[in-house]
CSV table of C-alpha atoms in Angstrom, one decimal:
chain,number,residue,atom,x,y,z
K,1,MET,CA,-38.9,-84.8,82.3
K,2,HIS,CA,-40.9,-85.9,85.2
K,3,PRO,CA,-43.2,-82.9,86.4
K,4,ALA,CA,-41.6,-83.5,89.9
K,5,VAL,CA,-38.2,-82.4,88.7
K,6,ALA,CA,-40.0,-79.4,87.1
K,7,VAL,CA,-41.6,-78.6,90.3
K,8,GLY,CA,-38.1,-78.9,92.2
K,9,LEU,CA,-36.5,-76.4,89.6
K,10,VAL,CA,-39.4,-74.1,90.1
K,11,PHE,CA,-39.4,-74.0,93.9
K,12,GLY,CA,-35.4,-74.3,94.1
K,13,GLY,CA,-34.7,-71.6,91.4
K,14,CYS,CA,-37.4,-69.1,91.9
K,15,CYS,CA,-37.1,-69.4,95.8
K,16,SER,CA,-33.3,-69.1,95.7
K,17,ASN,CA,-33.5,-66.2,93.1
K,18,VAL,CA,-35.7,-63.9,95.7
K,19,VAL,CA,-32.9,-64.8,98.4
K,20,PHE,CA,-30.1,-63.3,96.1
K,21,LEU,CA,-32.2,-60.6,94.7
K,22,GLU,CA,-32.8,-59.4,98.4
K,23,LEU,CA,-29.0,-59.8,99.2
K,24,LEU,CA,-28.2,-57.6,96.2
K,25,VAL,CA,-31.0,-54.9,96.9
K,26,ARG,CA,-30.4,-54.6,100.6
K,27,GLN,CA,-26.7,-53.7,100.1
K,28,PHE,CA,-27.5,-51.4,97.1
K,29,PRO,CA,-31.3,-50.5,96.8
K,30,GLY,CA,-30.6,-48.9,93.3
K,31,CYS,CA,-29.0,-52.1,91.6
K,32,GLY,CA,-32.3,-53.2,89.9
K,33,ASN,CA,-31.1,-52.0,86.4
K,34,ILE,CA,-27.7,-54.3,86.6
K,35,VAL,CA,-29.8,-57.2,87.7
K,36,THR,CA,-32.5,-56.9,84.9
K,37,PHE,CA,-29.6,-56.4,82.4
K,38,SER,CA,-27.7,-59.5,83.5
K,39,GLN,CA,-30.6,-61.6,83.6
K,40,PHE,CA,-31.7,-60.3,80.0
K,41,LEU,CA,-28.0,-60.9,78.8
K,42,PHE,CA,-27.8,-64.4,80.0
K,43,ILE,CA,-31.0,-65.8,78.6
K,44,ALA,CA,-30.4,-64.0,75.4
K,45,VAL,CA,-27.3,-65.7,74.8
K,46,GLU,CA,-28.5,-69.1,75.9
K,47,GLY,CA,-31.4,-68.7,73.5
K,48,PHE,CA,-29.3,-67.3,70.6
K,49,ILE,CA,-27.1,-70.7,70.8
K,50,PHE,CA,-29.8,-73.2,71.7
K,51,GLU,CA,-33.0,-71.7,70.2
K,52,ALA,CA,-32.2,-69.5,67.3
K,53,ASN,CA,-29.1,-71.7,66.3
K,54,PHE,CA,-26.7,-68.8,66.0
K,55,GLY,CA,-29.4,-66.8,64.1
K,56,ARG,CA,-30.1,-69.2,61.3
K,57,LYS,CA,-33.6,-70.4,62.6
K,58,ARG,CA,-36.4,-68.1,61.3
K,59,PRO,CA,-38.8,-67.2,63.9
K,60,ALA,CA,-42.4,-68.9,63.6
K,61,ILE,CA,-44.0,-65.8,64.7
K,62,PRO,CA,-43.4,-62.7,62.7
K,63,ILE,CA,-40.5,-60.4,64.3
K,64,ARG,CA,-42.8,-57.3,64.2
K,65,TYR,CA,-45.1,-58.8,66.9
K,66,TYR,CA,-42.2,-59.6,69.1
K,67,PHE,CA,-41.0,-55.9,68.9
K,68,ILE,CA,-44.5,-55.0,70.3
K,69,MET,CA,-44.1,-57.5,72.9
K,70,VAL,CA,-40.6,-56.8,73.8
K,71,ALA,CA,-41.5,-53.0,74.3
K,72,MET,CA,-44.1,-54.3,76.9
K,73,PHE,CA,-41.8,-56.9,78.5
K,74,PHE,CA,-38.8,-54.7,78.9
K,75,THR,CA,-40.9,-51.8,80.4
K,76,VAL,CA,-42.5,-54.4,82.9
K,77,SER,CA,-39.3,-55.8,84.0
K,78,VAL,CA,-37.3,-52.3,84.5
K,79,VAL,CA,-40.3,-50.9,86.3
K,80,ASN,CA,-40.9,-53.9,88.5
K,81,ASN,CA,-37.2,-53.9,89.8
K,82,TYR,CA,-36.9,-50.1,89.7
K,83,ALA,CA,-39.8,-50.1,92.3
K,84,LEU,CA,-37.4,-51.5,95.0
K,85,ASN,CA,-35.4,-48.1,94.8
K,86,LEU,CA,-38.7,-46.4,95.9
K,87,ASN,CA,-38.9,-47.6,99.6
K,88,ILE,CA,-40.9,-50.8,98.6
K,89,ALA,CA,-40.2,-53.8,100.9
K,90,MET,CA,-39.5,-57.0,99.4
K,91,PRO,CA,-42.5,-58.8,100.9
K,92,LEU,CA,-44.8,-55.9,99.7
K,93,HIS,CA,-43.4,-56.2,96.3
K,94,MET,CA,-44.1,-60.0,96.2
K,95,ILE,CA,-47.6,-59.5,97.5
K,96,PHE,CA,-48.5,-56.8,95.1
K,97,ARG,CA,-47.2,-58.8,92.0
K,98,SER,CA,-49.6,-61.5,93.1
K,99,GLY,CA,-52.2,-59.3,92.3
K,100,SER,CA,-51.9,-60.1,88.6
K,101,LEU,CA,-55.2,-62.0,88.7
K,102,ILE,CA,-57.1,-58.6,89.1
K,103,ALA,CA,-55.2,-57.0,86.3
K,104,SER,CA,-55.7,-59.9,83.9
K,105,MET,CA,-59.5,-60.3,84.7
K,106,ALA,CA,-60.2,-56.4,84.4
K,107,LEU,CA,-58.3,-55.9,80.9
K,108,GLY,CA,-59.9,-59.5,79.8
K,109,ILE,CA,-63.7,-58.0,80.4
K,110,ILE,CA,-62.3,-54.6,78.8
K,111,ILE,CA,-60.5,-56.1,75.9
K,112,LEU,CA,-61.6,-59.4,75.0
K,113,LYS,CA,-65.2,-58.8,76.3
K,114,LYS,CA,-64.9,-62.0,78.5
K,115,ARG,CA,-67.4,-62.9,81.3
K,116,TYR,CA,-66.6,-64.7,84.5
K,117,SER,CA,-68.7,-66.8,87.0
K,118,LEU,CA,-69.6,-65.4,90.6
K,119,SER,CA,-66.9,-67.4,92.2
K,120,LYS,CA,-64.1,-65.6,90.0
K,121,TYR,CA,-65.4,-62.3,90.8
K,122,MET,CA,-65.6,-63.3,94.7
K,123,SER,CA,-61.9,-64.4,94.4
K,124,ILE,CA,-60.7,-61.2,92.7
K,125,ALA,CA,-62.3,-59.3,95.6
K,126,LEU,CA,-60.6,-61.4,98.2
K,127,VAL,CA,-57.2,-60.9,96.3
K,128,SER,CA,-58.0,-57.0,96.0
K,129,LEU,CA,-58.8,-56.9,99.8
K,130,GLY,CA,-55.7,-58.7,100.8
K,131,ILE,CA,-53.4,-56.3,98.6
K,132,PHE,CA,-55.2,-53.3,99.9
K,133,THR,CA,-54.8,-54.3,103.4
K,134,CYS,CA,-50.8,-55.2,103.0
K,135,THR,CA,-50.5,-51.7,101.3
K,136,PHE,CA,-52.5,-49.7,103.7
K,137,MET,CA,-50.3,-51.1,106.6
K,138,SER,CA,-47.1,-50.8,105.0
K,139,ALA,CA,-48.2,-47.1,104.2
K,140,LYS,CA,-48.6,-46.4,108.0
K,141,GLN,CA,-45.4,-48.1,108.7
K,142,VAL,CA,-43.6,-45.7,106.2
K,143,ALA,CA,-45.6,-42.6,107.4
K,144,SER,CA,-44.8,-43.4,111.0
K,145,ASP,CA,-41.2,-44.1,110.8
K,146,SER,CA,-40.1,-42.2,114.0
K,147,SER,CA,-36.2,-42.3,113.1
K,148,LEU,CA,-37.1,-39.5,110.4
K,149,LYS,CA,-37.7,-35.9,110.5
K,150,GLU,CA,-41.0,-34.7,109.5
K,151,GLU,CA,-39.8,-33.4,106.3
K,152,ASP,CA,-37.8,-36.6,105.4
K,153,GLY,CA,-40.7,-38.8,106.6
K,154,LEU,CA,-43.1,-36.9,104.0
K,155,GLN,CA,-40.3,-37.2,101.2
K,156,VAL,CA,-39.9,-41.0,101.9
K,157,PHE,CA,-43.8,-41.4,101.9
K,158,LEU,CA,-44.0,-39.8,98.5
K,159,TRP,CA,-41.4,-41.9,97.2
K,160,TRP,CA,-43.2,-45.0,98.6
K,161,LEU,CA,-46.3,-43.8,96.7
K,162,LEU,CA,-44.4,-43.5,93.7
K,163,GLY,CA,-43.3,-46.9,94.1
K,164,ILE,CA,-46.8,-48.3,94.6
K,165,ALA,CA,-47.8,-46.3,91.3
K,166,ALA,CA,-44.8,-48.0,89.5
K,167,LEU,CA,-46.0,-51.5,90.7
K,168,THR,CA,-49.6,-50.7,89.5
K,169,PHE,CA,-48.6,-49.6,86.2
K,170,ALA,CA,-46.4,-52.8,85.6
K,171,LEU,CA,-49.2,-55.1,86.9
K,172,LEU,CA,-51.6,-53.6,84.1
K,173,MET,CA,-48.9,-53.6,81.4
K,174,SER,CA,-48.0,-57.5,82.3
K,175,ALA,CA,-51.7,-58.2,82.0
K,176,ARG,CA,-51.9,-56.6,78.7
K,177,MET,CA,-48.7,-58.4,77.6
K,178,GLY,CA,-50.4,-61.6,78.7
K,179,ILE,CA,-53.6,-60.9,76.6
K,180,PHE,CA,-51.4,-59.9,73.5
K,181,GLN,CA,-49.4,-63.2,74.0
K,182,GLU,CA,-52.5,-65.0,74.1
K,183,MET,CA,-53.9,-63.7,70.7
K,184,LEU,CA,-50.8,-64.5,69.2
K,185,TYR,CA,-50.5,-67.9,70.3
K,186,LYS,CA,-54.1,-68.5,68.9
K,187,GLN,CA,-53.0,-67.4,65.4
K,188,PHE,CA,-49.4,-68.7,65.2
K,189,GLY,CA,-49.4,-71.7,67.9
K,190,LYS,CA,-47.4,-71.9,70.9
K,191,HIS,CA,-43.5,-71.1,70.8
K,192,SER,CA,-42.5,-70.5,74.2
K,193,LYS,CA,-39.1,-71.0,73.8
K,194,GLU,CA,-38.9,-68.7,70.8
K,195,ALA,CA,-40.8,-65.9,72.6
K,196,LEU,CA,-38.5,-66.3,75.7
K,197,PHE,CA,-35.5,-65.7,73.6
K,198,TYR,CA,-36.9,-62.7,71.7
K,199,ASN,CA,-38.3,-61.1,74.7
K,200,HIS,CA,-34.9,-61.0,76.2
K,201,ALA,CA,-32.6,-60.4,73.1
K,202,LEU,CA,-34.5,-57.8,71.3
K,203,PRO,CA,-34.7,-55.1,74.5
K,204,LEU,CA,-30.7,-55.5,75.0
K,205,PRO,CA,-30.1,-52.2,73.0
K,206,GLY,CA,-32.5,-50.4,75.3
K,207,PHE,CA,-30.3,-50.9,78.2
K,208,LEU,CA,-27.7,-48.4,76.6
K,209,LEU,CA,-30.1,-45.8,78.1
K,210,LEU,CA,-29.6,-47.0,81.6
K,211,ALA,CA,-25.8,-47.6,80.9
K,212,PRO,CA,-24.7,-44.7,83.3
K,213,ASN,CA,-26.6,-46.3,86.2
K,214,ILE,CA,-25.4,-50.1,85.1
K,215,TYR,CA,-21.7,-49.1,85.1
K,216,HIS,CA,-21.9,-47.3,88.5
K,217,HIS,CA,-23.3,-50.2,90.1
K,218,ALA,CA,-20.7,-52.4,88.3
K,219,VAL,CA,-18.1,-50.3,90.0
K,220,LEU,CA,-19.7,-50.4,93.2
K,221,PHE,CA,-20.0,-54.3,93.1
K,222,SER,CA,-16.4,-54.4,92.3
K,223,GLN,CA,-15.6,-52.6,95.4
K,224,SER,CA,-17.3,-55.0,97.6
K,225,GLU,CA,-15.6,-57.5,100.0
K,226,LEU,CA,-14.0,-60.5,98.5
K,227,PHE,CA,-15.7,-63.9,98.8
K,228,GLN,CA,-14.1,-67.3,98.0
K,229,VAL,CA,-16.7,-69.6,96.2
K,230,PRO,CA,-16.9,-72.9,98.0
K,231,VAL,CA,-15.9,-76.1,96.0
K,232,ILE,CA,-14.0,-74.1,93.2
K,233,GLY,CA,-12.0,-71.9,95.2
K,234,LEU,CA,-12.3,-69.0,93.1
K,235,THR,CA,-12.2,-65.5,95.0
K,236,LEU,CA,-14.4,-62.5,93.7
K,237,PRO,CA,-16.2,-59.7,95.0
K,238,ILE,CA,-19.2,-60.9,97.0
K,239,MET,CA,-21.8,-58.9,95.2
K,240,TRP,CA,-20.8,-60.1,92.0
K,241,PHE,CA,-21.3,-63.7,93.4
K,242,TYR,CA,-24.7,-62.6,94.7
K,243,LEU,CA,-25.6,-61.2,90.9
K,244,LEU,CA,-24.3,-64.4,89.2
K,245,MET,CA,-26.3,-66.8,91.6
K,246,ASN,CA,-29.3,-64.6,91.0
K,247,VAL,CA,-28.8,-64.8,87.3
K,248,ILE,CA,-28.3,-68.6,87.2
K,249,THR,CA,-31.4,-69.2,89.6
K,250,GLN,CA,-33.5,-67.1,87.4
K,251,TYR,CA,-32.6,-69.0,84.5
K,252,VAL,CA,-33.5,-72.1,86.4
K,253,CYS,CA,-37.0,-70.8,87.6
K,254,ILE,CA,-37.9,-69.7,84.1
K,255,ARG,CA,-36.8,-73.1,82.6
K,256,GLY,CA,-38.8,-75.0,85.3
K,257,VAL,CA,-42.0,-73.1,84.8
K,258,PHE,CA,-41.5,-73.9,80.9
K,259,ILE,CA,-41.1,-77.5,81.5
K,260,LEU,CA,-44.3,-77.5,83.7
K,261,THR,CA,-46.4,-75.7,81.4
K,262,THR,CA,-45.5,-78.6,78.8
K,263,GLU,CA,-45.9,-81.3,81.2
K,264,CYS,CA,-49.0,-80.4,83.3
K,265,THR,CA,-52.2,-78.2,83.1
K,266,SER,CA,-52.3,-74.7,83.4
K,267,LEU,CA,-54.1,-75.1,86.7
K,268,THR,CA,-51.4,-77.2,88.2
K,269,VAL,CA,-48.9,-74.4,86.7
K,270,THR,CA,-50.8,-71.6,88.6
K,271,LEU,CA,-51.1,-73.6,91.8
K,272,VAL,CA,-47.4,-74.3,91.9
K,273,VAL,CA,-46.2,-70.9,91.2
K,274,THR,CA,-48.7,-69.4,93.7
K,275,LEU,CA,-47.3,-71.8,96.3
K,276,ARG,CA,-43.8,-71.0,95.4
K,277,LYS,CA,-44.5,-67.1,96.0
K,278,PHE,CA,-46.0,-68.0,99.2
K,279,VAL,CA,-42.8,-69.8,100.3
K,280,SER,CA,-40.6,-67.2,99.1
K,281,LEU,CA,-42.8,-64.6,101.2
K,282,ILE,CA,-42.5,-66.6,104.2
K,283,PHE,CA,-38.5,-67.1,104.0
K,284,SER,CA,-38.0,-63.2,103.2
K,285,ILE,CA,-40.1,-62.4,106.5
K,286,LEU,CA,-38.3,-65.0,108.6
K,287,TYR,CA,-34.7,-65.0,107.3
K,288,PHE,CA,-34.4,-61.3,106.5
K,289,ARG,CA,-36.5,-60.1,109.4
K,290,ASN,CA,-38.6,-57.9,107.2
K,291,PRO,CA,-41.3,-55.9,109.3
K,292,PHE,CA,-44.7,-58.0,108.9
K,293,THR,CA,-47.7,-57.3,111.3
K,294,ALA,CA,-50.5,-59.5,112.0
K,295,TRP,CA,-52.7,-57.3,109.4
K,296,HIS,CA,-49.8,-58.3,106.7
K,297,TRP,CA,-50.5,-62.0,107.6
K,298,LEU,CA,-54.5,-61.2,107.3
K,299,GLY,CA,-54.0,-59.5,103.7
K,300,THR,CA,-51.4,-62.5,102.5
K,301,THR,CA,-54.1,-65.1,103.4
K,302,PHE,CA,-56.5,-63.2,101.6
K,303,VAL,CA,-54.5,-63.0,98.5
K,304,PHE,CA,-53.4,-66.4,98.3
K,305,VAL,CA,-56.9,-68.1,99.3
K,306,GLY,CA,-58.3,-65.6,96.6
K,307,THR,CA,-55.7,-67.0,94.0
K,308,LEU,CA,-56.6,-70.6,95.1
K,309,MET,CA,-60.5,-69.7,94.7
K,310,TYR,CA,-59.6,-68.3,91.0
K,311,THR,CA,-57.9,-71.5,89.9
K,312,GLU,CA,-60.6,-73.6,91.5
K,313,VAL,CA,-58.4,-76.1,93.1
K,314,TRP,CA,-60.9,-76.8,95.6
K,315,ASN,CA,-63.0,-78.5,92.6
K,316,SER,CA,-59.9,-80.6,91.7
K,317,LEU,CA,-59.3,-81.7,95.0
K,318,GLY,CA,-62.6,-82.5,95.7
K,319,PRO,CA,-62.9,-85.9,93.6
K,320,PHE,CA,-59.4,-86.9,95.0
K,321,LEU,CA,-60.4,-86.3,98.7
K,322,ALA,CA,-63.8,-88.4,98.0
K,323,ARG,CA,-61.5,-91.3,96.7
K,324,TRP,CA,-59.2,-91.2,99.4
K,325,ARG,CA,-62.4,-91.2,102.0
K,326,LYS,CA,-63.6,-94.2,100.2
K,327,ARG,CA,-60.5,-96.5,100.2
K,328,PRO,CA,-60.9,-99.7,101.8
K,329,LYS,CA,-59.7,-99.5,105.4
K,330,GLU,CA,-57.2,-101.9,106.7
K,331,GLU,CA,-58.3,-104.7,108.9
């Protein structure tokens, strides 16, 4: 498949996925569990049919390693979605998750004994400063909400702090999972589609612990206003339509990233994913009118410039720009 198609899938799938997630969360802030379960179930069923061949294909990586990976992946997914219940706005959620470079570098130094260049440390410092700026300004907004009583305002702020702690934990756990995957791929080779299937299929029994919450929101979804799907004319509760579209776009997003990793360099993948996050953030702010001050914009700029510095995209663009300047001018 042409890389341009994969880029289109990433931007189209991931950006629209964020839109449908925000539509769900704005109506029912506690619906993170049913969203996570639906995404896992859809990808697991697709993988069982097309990757595992209805269970007849043996995994290339021993199943015991997948159980370890799954424990981390399940925890990260649930905690990230649950953080939206804790007064975390969607823009801050996206910015905070963009700080994965910090966690990856920190754990890489501690666990893998890696060493990095000065430019890498500078880029991480920039990302850290950006996240701190956005988080601090969001904290001031939560603490100064004039529509709340003092006692209620304190309670909301404490829940917000818990949300920040949850995002921090998920960030570190995700980085640890990435290191574990890197070590597995070095030992057994890359099997991304297989890992995608087992990471979504094995955790499904864990959702039994969240069954009451999932059922409760399924009932709430069924009671939402009816919506007629364009073209096919099917009528269903609008929240179920949002959930269906969220699941489909999540699958398109993941497939696009997978195709991109097979067609392009890791630098290109990182750049595309970073730009996709930036587009999603801008859309969330403009379309949903999420509160975003000049300080938030400054922090966001720090995060994305730091990320581009870390991927050394400037070094890759340098030769291209030099060739462009030297091209023969038209008479």
